[in-house]
């Protein structure tokens, strides 16, 4: 199975499918990521706040896979938004990942009610990290349209991606549209709604008709819409299932039917970025 690559607005390319490690316990991360690499995943999405960068680094180091075949994303800790802390935090992430560069470094949350609402200075410090190639690309996560417009207006630097909550139960169309308008790709987090949307009759009907599983249909919905996904599982057979989504398609009608599962804000599984303030 070949995973397509998408081109970012900074001309770097990113595999459209990766493997997420949120809530993978630190002492099980190395073994879990090793299994994901064996299955074929080459794009890993972690974060300093997940506490498992070291396990990711151990798995990458022992895999024997060439660095240029891997795509690694990590994210800035909410506690480290001050400019000097951004640099220190990034150094710590590289050390724990045992890498000399990451492919993508993201502001994890905008925290508009913290740091005097100044995520612009944080973004400027992030953007400087591409100068020596230690971060190939930089981007943001959980940025609402007004947050995005503000950093772009005030710095002129476009994020490569905005990683936001998107799944059939929460289409998050306004944020996706803002991303597209600025020319940046959407990364859809919790792409299978943490497993909670998989028994929805719309998805089950399509899955049965196509001879696929509900998780494959949900992931393929994102792919048809051009978004990047990195489902998480600690089980090899589910990792394999989630990886096997590039040998079938959904019709436009099926894509629309799944989009119709949107429950607006009621469908959110994670916090609202406008008010989330945990440091
Ligand atoms: P997900 O939508 O990937 O769901 C994962 C859960 O779904 C698993 O724990 C398992 O219970 C279940 N599952 C997985 N594969 C399955 C299958 N084939 N069949 C049935 N059930 C299955 O949720 P997630 O882990 O929250 O999101 C994916 C990744 O997105 C994370 O690991 C992380 O990398 C990223 N993320 C980022 C943010 C952010 O703030 N930027 C927030 C949440 C997640």
JSON list of C-alpha atoms in Angstrom, two decimals, residues 121-256:
[
{"chain": "A", "resi": 121, "resn": "UNK", "atom": "CA", "xyz": [5.22, 36.28, 19.67]},
{"chain": "A", "resi": 122, "resn": "UNK", "atom": "CA", "xyz": [5.11, 32.50, 20.09]},
{"chain": "A", "resi": 123, "resn": "UNK", "atom": "CA", "xyz": [4.52, 32.11, 16.36]},
{"chain": "A", "resi": 124, "resn": "UNK", "atom": "CA", "xyz": [7.45, 34.42, 15.53]},
{"chain": "A", "resi": 125, "resn": "UNK", "atom": "CA", "xyz": [9.76, 32.29, 17.70]},
{"chain": "A", "resi": 126, "resn": "UNK", "atom": "CA", "xyz": [8.46, 29.13, 16.02]},
{"chain": "A", "resi": 127, "resn": "UNK", "atom": "CA", "xyz": [9.03, 30.56, 12.54]},
{"chain": "A", "resi": 128, "resn": "UNK", "atom": "CA", "xyz": [12.71, 31.26, 13.36]},
{"chain": "A", "resi": 129, "resn": "UNK", "atom": "CA", "xyz": [13.27, 27.54, 13.93]},
{"chain": "A", "resi": 130, "resn": "UNK", "atom": "CA", "xyz": [13.15, 26.80, 10.20]},
{"chain": "A", "resi": 131, "resn": "UNK", "atom": "CA", "xyz": [16.23, 28.98, 9.52]},
{"chain": "A", "resi": 132, "resn": "UNK", "atom": "CA", "xyz": [18.81, 26.29, 10.31]},
{"chain": "A", "resi": 133, "resn": "UNK", "atom": "CA", "xyz": [16.66, 23.37, 9.13]},
{"chain": "A", "resi": 134, "resn": "UNK", "atom": "CA", "xyz": [16.08, 21.89, 12.58]},
{"chain": "A", "resi": 135, "resn": "UNK", "atom": "CA", "xyz": [12.36, 22.28, 11.86]},
{"chain": "A", "resi": 136, "resn": "UNK", "atom": "CA", "xyz": [11.65, 21.71, 8.17]},
{"chain": "A", "resi": 137, "resn": "UNK", "atom": "CA", "xyz": [8.14, 23.14, 8.52]},
{"chain": "A", "resi": 138, "resn": "UNK", "atom": "CA", "xyz": [6.24, 24.93, 11.26]},
{"chain": "A", "resi": 139, "resn": "UNK", "atom": "CA", "xyz": [2.53, 25.17, 11.80]},
{"chain": "A", "resi": 140, "resn": "UNK", "atom": "CA", "xyz": [-0.24, 25.48, 14.32]},
{"chain": "A", "resi": 141, "resn": "UNK", "atom": "CA", "xyz": [-2.86, 23.34, 15.97]},
{"chain": "A", "resi": 142, "resn": "UNK", "atom": "CA", "xyz": [-6.31, 24.17, 17.27]},
{"chain": "A", "resi": 143, "resn": "UNK", "atom": "CA", "xyz": [-6.24, 27.65, 15.71]},
{"chain": "A", "resi": 144, "resn": "UNK", "atom": "CA", "xyz": [-9.68, 29.17, 15.10]},
{"chain": "A", "resi": 145, "resn": "UNK", "atom": "CA", "xyz": [-10.10, 31.34, 11.96]},
{"chain": "A", "resi": 146, "resn": "UNK", "atom": "CA", "xyz": [-9.49, 34.58, 13.89]},
{"chain": "A", "resi": 147, "resn": "UNK", "atom": "CA", "xyz": [-6.33, 33.19, 15.54]},
{"chain": "A", "resi": 148, "resn": "UNK", "atom": "CA", "xyz": [-5.03, 32.15, 12.14]},
{"chain": "A", "resi": 149, "resn": "UNK", "atom": "CA", "xyz": [-5.80, 35.49, 10.47]},
{"chain": "A", "resi": 150, "resn": "UNK", "atom": "CA", "xyz": [-4.03, 37.30, 13.30]},
{"chain": "A", "resi": 151, "resn": "UNK", "atom": "CA", "xyz": [-0.69, 35.47, 13.11]},
{"chain": "A", "resi": 152, "resn": "UNK", "atom": "CA", "xyz": [-0.65, 35.71, 9.32]},
{"chain": "A", "resi": 153, "resn": "UNK", "atom": "CA", "xyz": [-1.55, 39.44, 9.31]},
{"chain": "A", "resi": 154, "resn": "UNK", "atom": "CA", "xyz": [0.94, 40.33, 12.03]},
{"chain": "A", "resi": 155, "resn": "UNK", "atom": "CA", "xyz": [3.92, 38.24, 10.88]},
{"chain": "A", "resi": 156, "resn": "UNK", "atom": "CA", "xyz": [3.37, 37.53, 7.18]},
{"chain": "A", "resi": 157, "resn": "UNK", "atom": "CA", "xyz": [4.44, 33.93, 7.89]},
{"chain": "A", "resi": 158, "resn": "UNK", "atom": "CA", "xyz": [2.03, 31.21, 6.78]},
{"chain": "A", "resi": 159, "resn": "UNK", "atom": "CA", "xyz": [1.77, 28.07, 8.90]},
{"chain": "A", "resi": 160, "resn": "UNK", "atom": "CA", "xyz": [2.24, 24.92, 6.81]},
{"chain": "A", "resi": 161, "resn": "UNK", "atom": "CA", "xyz": [-0.75, 23.22, 8.47]},
{"chain": "A", "resi": 162, "resn": "UNK", "atom": "CA", "xyz": [-3.44, 23.74, 11.07]},
{"chain": "A", "resi": 163, "resn": "UNK", "atom": "CA", "xyz": [-4.11, 20.53, 13.02]},
{"chain": "A", "resi": 164, "resn": "UNK", "atom": "CA", "xyz": [-7.71, 20.66, 14.29]},
{"chain": "A", "resi": 165, "resn": "UNK", "atom": "CA", "xyz": [-10.41, 18.34, 15.55]},
{"chain": "A", "resi": 166, "resn": "UNK", "atom": "CA", "xyz": [-12.32, 16.96, 12.55]},
{"chain": "A", "resi": 167, "resn": "UNK", "atom": "CA", "xyz": [-14.37, 13.78, 12.26]},
{"chain": "A", "resi": 168, "resn": "UNK", "atom": "CA", "xyz": [-17.80, 12.87, 10.91]},
{"chain": "A", "resi": 169, "resn": "UNK", "atom": "CA", "xyz": [-19.51, 13.98, 14.14]},
{"chain": "A", "resi": 170, "resn": "UNK", "atom": "CA", "xyz": [-17.70, 17.35, 14.11]},
{"chain": "A", "resi": 171, "resn": "UNK", "atom": "CA", "xyz": [-16.95, 18.55, 10.56]},
{"chain": "A", "resi": 172, "resn": "UNK", "atom": "CA", "xyz": [-15.42, 21.82, 11.84]},
{"chain": "A", "resi": 173, "resn": "UNK", "atom": "CA", "xyz": [-16.12, 23.38, 8.43]},
{"chain": "A", "resi": 174, "resn": "UNK", "atom": "CA", "xyz": [-15.45, 27.01, 9.41]},
{"chain": "A", "resi": 175, "resn": "UNK", "atom": "CA", "xyz": [-11.92, 26.20, 10.55]},
{"chain": "A", "resi": 176, "resn": "UNK", "atom": "CA", "xyz": [-11.27, 23.97, 7.51]},
{"chain": "A", "resi": 177, "resn": "UNK", "atom": "CA", "xyz": [-12.50, 26.72, 5.18]},
{"chain": "A", "resi": 178, "resn": "UNK", "atom": "CA", "xyz": [-10.21, 29.29, 6.82]},
{"chain": "A", "resi": 179, "resn": "UNK", "atom": "CA", "xyz": [-7.26, 26.92, 6.41]},
{"chain": "A", "resi": 180, "resn": "UNK", "atom": "CA", "xyz": [-8.04, 26.45, 2.73]},
{"chain": "A", "resi": 181, "resn": "UNK", "atom": "CA", "xyz": [-8.55, 30.16, 2.17]},
{"chain": "A", "resi": 182, "resn": "UNK", "atom": "CA", "xyz": [-5.03, 30.86, 3.49]},
{"chain": "A", "resi": 183, "resn": "UNK", "atom": "CA", "xyz": [-3.58, 27.96, 1.45]},
{"chain": "A", "resi": 184, "resn": "UNK", "atom": "CA", "xyz": [-2.68, 25.64, 4.29]},
{"chain": "A", "resi": 185, "resn": "UNK", "atom": "CA", "xyz": [-3.58, 22.00, 4.70]},
{"chain": "A", "resi": 186, "resn": "UNK", "atom": "CA", "xyz": [-5.85, 20.69, 7.43]},
{"chain": "A", "resi": 187, "resn": "UNK", "atom": "CA", "xyz": [-4.65, 17.88, 9.66]},
{"chain": "A", "resi": 188, "resn": "UNK", "atom": "CA", "xyz": [-7.70, 16.18, 11.17]},
{"chain": "A", "resi": 189, "resn": "UNK", "atom": "CA", "xyz": [-7.19, 15.01, 14.75]},
{"chain": "A", "resi": 190, "resn": "UNK", "atom": "CA", "xyz": [-9.31, 12.27, 16.30]},
{"chain": "A", "resi": 191, "resn": "UNK", "atom": "CA", "xyz": [-10.19, 11.29, 12.70]},
{"chain": "A", "resi": 192, "resn": "UNK", "atom": "CA", "xyz": [-12.32, 8.31, 13.75]},
{"chain": "A", "resi": 193, "resn": "UNK", "atom": "CA", "xyz": [-13.82, 10.24, 16.66]},
{"chain": "A", "resi": 194, "resn": "UNK", "atom": "CA", "xyz": [-11.81, 8.16, 19.13]},
{"chain": "A", "resi": 195, "resn": "UNK", "atom": "CA", "xyz": [-13.82, 5.17, 17.95]},
{"chain": "A", "resi": 196, "resn": "UNK", "atom": "CA", "xyz": [-17.14, 6.69, 19.04]},
{"chain": "A", "resi": 197, "resn": "UNK", "atom": "CA", "xyz": [-18.66, 7.28, 15.59]},
{"chain": "A", "resi": 198, "resn": "UNK", "atom": "CA", "xyz": [-18.00, 3.84, 14.17]},
{"chain": "A", "resi": 199, "resn": "UNK", "atom": "CA", "xyz": [-21.40, 2.32, 14.94]},
{"chain": "A", "resi": 200, "resn": "UNK", "atom": "CA", "xyz": [-23.31, 5.15, 13.28]},
{"chain": "A", "resi": 201, "resn": "UNK", "atom": "CA", "xyz": [-25.80, 3.60, 10.80]},
{"chain": "A", "resi": 202, "resn": "UNK", "atom": "CA", "xyz": [-24.63, 5.85, 7.93]},
{"chain": "A", "resi": 203, "resn": "UNK", "atom": "CA", "xyz": [-21.05, 4.64, 8.24]},
{"chain": "A", "resi": 204, "resn": "UNK", "atom": "CA", "xyz": [-22.05, 1.02, 8.92]},
{"chain": "A", "resi": 205, "resn": "UNK", "atom": "CA", "xyz": [-24.26, 0.92, 5.80]},
{"chain": "A", "resi": 206, "resn": "UNK", "atom": "CA", "xyz": [-21.49, 2.28, 3.56]},
{"chain": "A", "resi": 207, "resn": "UNK", "atom": "CA", "xyz": [-18.92, -0.06, 5.11]},
{"chain": "A", "resi": 208, "resn": "UNK", "atom": "CA", "xyz": [-21.14, -3.11, 4.54]},
{"chain": "A", "resi": 209, "resn": "UNK", "atom": "CA", "xyz": [-21.90, -2.09, 0.95]},
{"chain": "A", "resi": 210, "resn": "UNK", "atom": "CA", "xyz": [-18.19, -1.58, 0.11]},
{"chain": "A", "resi": 211, "resn": "UNK", "atom": "CA", "xyz": [-16.90, -4.57, 2.08]},
{"chain": "A", "resi": 212, "resn": "UNK", "atom": "CA", "xyz": [-14.79, -2.29, 4.30]},
{"chain": "A", "resi": 213, "resn": "UNK", "atom": "CA", "xyz": [-14.73, -1.58, 8.03]},
{"chain": "A", "resi": 214, "resn": "UNK", "atom": "CA", "xyz": [-16.34, 1.51, 9.60]},
{"chain": "A", "resi": 215, "resn": "UNK", "atom": "CA", "xyz": [-12.89, 2.85, 10.58]},
{"chain": "A", "resi": 216, "resn": "UNK", "atom": "CA", "xyz": [-11.66, 2.52, 6.98]},
{"chain": "A", "resi": 217, "resn": "UNK", "atom": "CA", "xyz": [-14.73, 4.35, 5.67]},
{"chain": "A", "resi": 218, "resn": "UNK", "atom": "CA", "xyz": [-14.32, 7.17, 8.20]},
{"chain": "A", "resi": 219, "resn": "UNK", "atom": "CA", "xyz": [-10.62, 7.56, 7.36]},
{"chain": "A", "resi": 220, "resn": "UNK", "atom": "CA", "xyz": [-11.30, 7.45, 3.63]},
{"chain": "A", "resi": 221, "resn": "UNK", "atom": "CA", "xyz": [-13.85, 10.28, 4.09]},
{"chain": "A", "resi": 222, "resn": "UNK", "atom": "CA", "xyz": [-10.98, 12.52, 5.28]},
{"chain": "A", "resi": 223, "resn": "UNK", "atom": "CA", "xyz": [-8.75, 11.41, 2.40]},
{"chain": "A", "resi": 224, "resn": "UNK", "atom": "CA", "xyz": [-11.48, 12.25, -0.15]},
{"chain": "A", "resi": 225, "resn": "UNK", "atom": "CA", "xyz": [-11.67, 15.74, 1.40]},
{"chain": "A", "resi": 226, "resn": "UNK", "atom": "CA", "xyz": [-7.90, 16.23, 1.10]},
{"chain": "A", "resi": 227, "resn": "UNK", "atom": "CA", "xyz": [-7.09, 16.25, 4.81]},
{"chain": "A", "resi": 228, "resn": "UNK", "atom": "CA", "xyz": [-4.15, 14.58, 6.58]},
{"chain": "A", "resi": 229, "resn": "UNK", "atom": "CA", "xyz": [-4.92, 11.91, 9.22]},
{"chain": "A", "resi": 230, "resn": "UNK", "atom": "CA", "xyz": [-3.00, 9.92, 11.83]},
{"chain": "A", "resi": 231, "resn": "UNK", "atom": "CA", "xyz": [-5.32, 7.48, 13.64]},
{"chain": "A", "resi": 232, "resn": "UNK", "atom": "CA", "xyz": [-4.08, 5.96, 16.88]},
{"chain": "A", "resi": 233, "resn": "UNK", "atom": "CA", "xyz": [-4.31, 2.32, 17.91]},
{"chain": "A", "resi": 234, "resn": "UNK", "atom": "CA", "xyz": [-2.17, 0.11, 20.09]},
{"chain": "A", "resi": 235, "resn": "UNK", "atom": "CA", "xyz": [-3.30, -3.07, 18.31]},
{"chain": "A", "resi": 236, "resn": "UNK", "atom": "CA", "xyz": [-1.44, -4.36, 15.25]},
{"chain": "A", "resi": 237, "resn": "UNK", "atom": "CA", "xyz": [-4.58, -5.57, 13.46]},
{"chain": "A", "resi": 238, "resn": "UNK", "atom": "CA", "xyz": [-6.25, -2.17, 13.84]},
{"chain": "A", "resi": 239, "resn": "UNK", "atom": "CA", "xyz": [-3.08, -0.41, 12.70]},
{"chain": "A", "resi": 240, "resn": "UNK", "atom": "CA", "xyz": [-3.18, -2.62, 9.58]},
{"chain": "A", "resi": 241, "resn": "UNK", "atom": "CA", "xyz": [-6.87, -1.91, 9.05]},
{"chain": "A", "resi": 242, "resn": "UNK", "atom": "CA", "xyz": [-6.37, 1.85, 9.40]},
{"chain": "A", "resi": 243, "resn": "UNK", "atom": "CA", "xyz": [-3.43, 1.71, 6.96]},
{"chain": "A", "resi": 244, "resn": "UNK", "atom": "CA", "xyz": [-5.41, -0.04, 4.21]},
{"chain": "A", "resi": 245, "resn": "UNK", "atom": "CA", "xyz": [-7.42, 2.90, 2.89]},
{"chain": "A", "resi": 246, "resn": "UNK", "atom": "CA", "xyz": [-5.81, 3.63, -0.47]},
{"chain": "A", "resi": 247, "resn": "UNK", "atom": "CA", "xyz": [-7.30, 0.83, -2.56]},
{"chain": "A", "resi": 248, "resn": "UNK", "atom": "CA", "xyz": [-10.91, 2.03, -2.57]},
{"chain": "A", "resi": 249, "resn": "UNK", "atom": "CA", "xyz": [-12.85, 5.28, -2.94]},
{"chain": "A", "resi": 250, "resn": "UNK", "atom": "CA", "xyz": [-16.06, 6.81, -1.64]},
{"chain": "A", "resi": 251, "resn": "UNK", "atom": "CA", "xyz": [-18.57, 8.25, -4.09]},
{"chain": "A", "resi": 252, "resn": "UNK", "atom": "CA", "xyz": [-19.39, 11.97, -3.75]},
{"chain": "A", "resi": 253, "resn": "UNK", "atom": "CA", "xyz": [-22.82, 10.95, -2.39]},
{"chain": "A", "resi": 254, "resn": "UNK", "atom": "CA", "xyz": [-21.24, 8.79, 0.30]},
{"chain": "A", "resi": 255, "resn": "UNK", "atom": "CA", "xyz": [-18.88, 11.64, 1.26]},
{"chain": "A", "resi": 256, "resn": "UNK", "atom": "CA", "xyz": [-21.91, 13.95, 1.58]}
]
